[in-house]
Every structure is written in C-alpha cells, then in structure tokens.
Amino acid sequence: MQVPAQFQYEKATSVEHALSLLAQYGPESRIVAGGHSLLPMMKLRLAQPEALIDINDLEELSRISVEEHMLWIGALVRHADLLASAVAGEHFPIFHDAERMIADPIVRNRGTVGGSLCQADPSEDLSAAFTAVRGEAVIQGPDGRRVVPVREFFTGPYQTVVGDGEILTHLRVPIRSSASAYEKVERRAGDWAVAAAGAELRLEGDTLAEVGIGLTAVGASSFHAPEAEEFLVGGPATDERFDEAGAIAAQHCEPVPDQRGPVDYKRHLAATLTTRALRRARTRWHGQHNGAEKES
C-alpha cells in the first residue's frame, strides 16, 4: 500500500492567508490545488512535506480575463477551463491545441495551469506553449509581487524561480497581432510527449517580424529555441526556411534516451514538429488576415 507520511493540512482563504501559512510552516510546506503531480509523489514518499496548504477556494486565481491589453490566466484555472475559454482561443489558439492533448478529461477537470508550470516537468506541454508566446509569470511573496518572463521561470528539471514563501498567482500574455499553433507526438492519447513544439509568429507582408518557438521533452534549455527564432526573424515565411529552422532547433536540443525513444528519433521529431507548428501558425495568420481583408 502506498501511504503518504504524516502532514499538517491547512485551507487558505486568500492569497495573503496562504502566504502567512507558508511563512508559518516554513520551507517544508507545499501548496496543493489539483494535486496530480504532488500526491502520487507523496504516496511513494518521494515528497514528504510537513504541511499542505490547500488553495482551491481562492476564486481570484481561477479566472481568465483580458486586462490592460494582456490575457490573464489565474494559476488555479483548470485545464478544462482553459480549453473551453473562447477568449484564450481567440488570441492564442496554441493553448487550445496543447490542452486538447493533455492527459484525459478527469485530469483536465482538476489539474491546474499553475500547477503544471510549477511542476516544471521536462515533458510538460503548457511550459512550451507559454514559452512560445512569451508569457509572464506573476509571483506573490511576502515582499510583494514580481513578474518573471516564462523564458526565465525554469531553472532546471522540476525547478523554478518560485521561492520558499512565494506563490505563482497568474500567467499573463501580452495581446498582439499574431498566430500560434502546437504540435505533439505521444505514444498514446493523453500521454506525456515524446516530443512537442509550439510556435507563434507575426508577418509584415511576407516577412517574419516576430517568431516564438517552444519545445518540450527534447532537452531544450528553458523549453526554448532561440537560435531558430533568430534565424527566422527578418526573412520570408517559406517552407524551406521553416525546414531549416526545425533543423536548427533540433541541433540545439539535448534529448535523453528513454522508453519513449532514442536520441536520434527525438531530434528528428523536434525538427519535424517545429516545422509543422510554424506552418500551421502561418496558415492561421493568413486565414485571419484574408478574412479581415474581405470584411473591409
């Protein structure tokens, strides 16, 4: 039987209350919301927190909204709610693409956006999606609020910049004219990725003015492919250049061989999925802007 070690349980009523409980119980306390990552680790005693602080009642962290030209996604937003959000899909369809392939309905109904990013699993989907669209993490602590680019949020596998006594409260993404997409290969529906890639782009005429590329499960540092982005910006959005960008992204990955595949296979997927995501984002861009031209 898998049984967690003993722990204290507290239910927070506000962000401030949660922060005070973190201060009270110290660095061996943990925040819990969906619990899909933490609780199995506790059952196996790979994690033995002295206290769990339940934040499920913090409704202010459960909303998706547009404020100050930014899409705000609360850390407690469930995967199913992000998938169902029309406003999120309108501005960043990459989130709908990714959420459709995360786990199964049971997990999506309870698992949270903030929990996924804070887990920092090297195969996590939303980390690559938020990296591609240059999202920002809003972190609350005893000294106030700070904002960290998602590209600087991850410090290593299962490690983030969220410190002891701090809480990730929101993810936010500046809204701009862009198109995005996410592509994933998995062994079976709902599995962790063998490899996945997200892309966002903005065109000025036929020239790529902005490009964002996120990668997961292939050993990309901070889920990011900066060399491929730099190659693409300022050039034409052609299939040939997308193929080259995919090759560059794969070249700078450090995949690990495991039960999901060898290194060469994962590098191949990194290149192929990067190219597919870029092409799909380009198709969406032209669909958006051709429609706007017809309306005008």
Tab-separated table of N, CA, C and O in Angstrom, residues 22 57 65 68 79 102 254 287:
chain	number	residue	atom	x	y	z
A	22	LEU	N	2.438	29.689	4.577
A	22	LEU	CA	3.762	29.293	4.096
A	22	LEU	C	4.854	29.787	5.041
A	22	LEU	O	5.815	29.069	5.330
A	57	ASP	N	-9.921	27.234	-2.764
A	57	ASP	CA	-11.006	28.207	-2.551
A	57	ASP	C	-10.654	29.624	-2.997
A	57	ASP	O	-11.468	30.537	-2.846
A	65	SER	N	-9.151	36.399	-18.008
A	65	SER	CA	-9.681	37.715	-18.354
A	65	SER	C	-8.703	38.455	-19.243
A	65	SER	O	-7.542	38.055	-19.391
A	68	GLU	N	-5.689	45.361	-19.485
A	68	GLU	CA	-4.517	46.150	-19.888
A	68	GLU	C	-3.801	45.520	-21.082
A	68	GLU	O	-2.578	45.397	-21.102
A	79	HIS	N	-7.310	22.943	-16.494
A	79	HIS	CA	-7.014	22.701	-17.910
A	79	HIS	C	-8.294	22.730	-18.745
A	79	HIS	O	-8.314	23.289	-19.855
A	102	ILE	N	-3.516	17.173	-23.466
A	102	ILE	CA	-3.023	16.973	-22.102
A	102	ILE	C	-3.879	15.933	-21.394
A	102	ILE	O	-5.091	16.129	-21.205
A	254	GLU	N	19.034	18.698	-26.381
A	254	GLU	CA	19.806	17.638	-25.720
A	254	GLU	C	18.851	16.574	-25.211
A	254	GLU	O	18.679	16.381	-24.005
A	287	GLY	N	-5.277	32.965	-42.688
A	287	GLY	CA	-6.729	32.844	-42.520
A	287	GLY	C	-7.318	34.050	-41.807
A	287	GLY	O	-8.366	34.571	-42.194
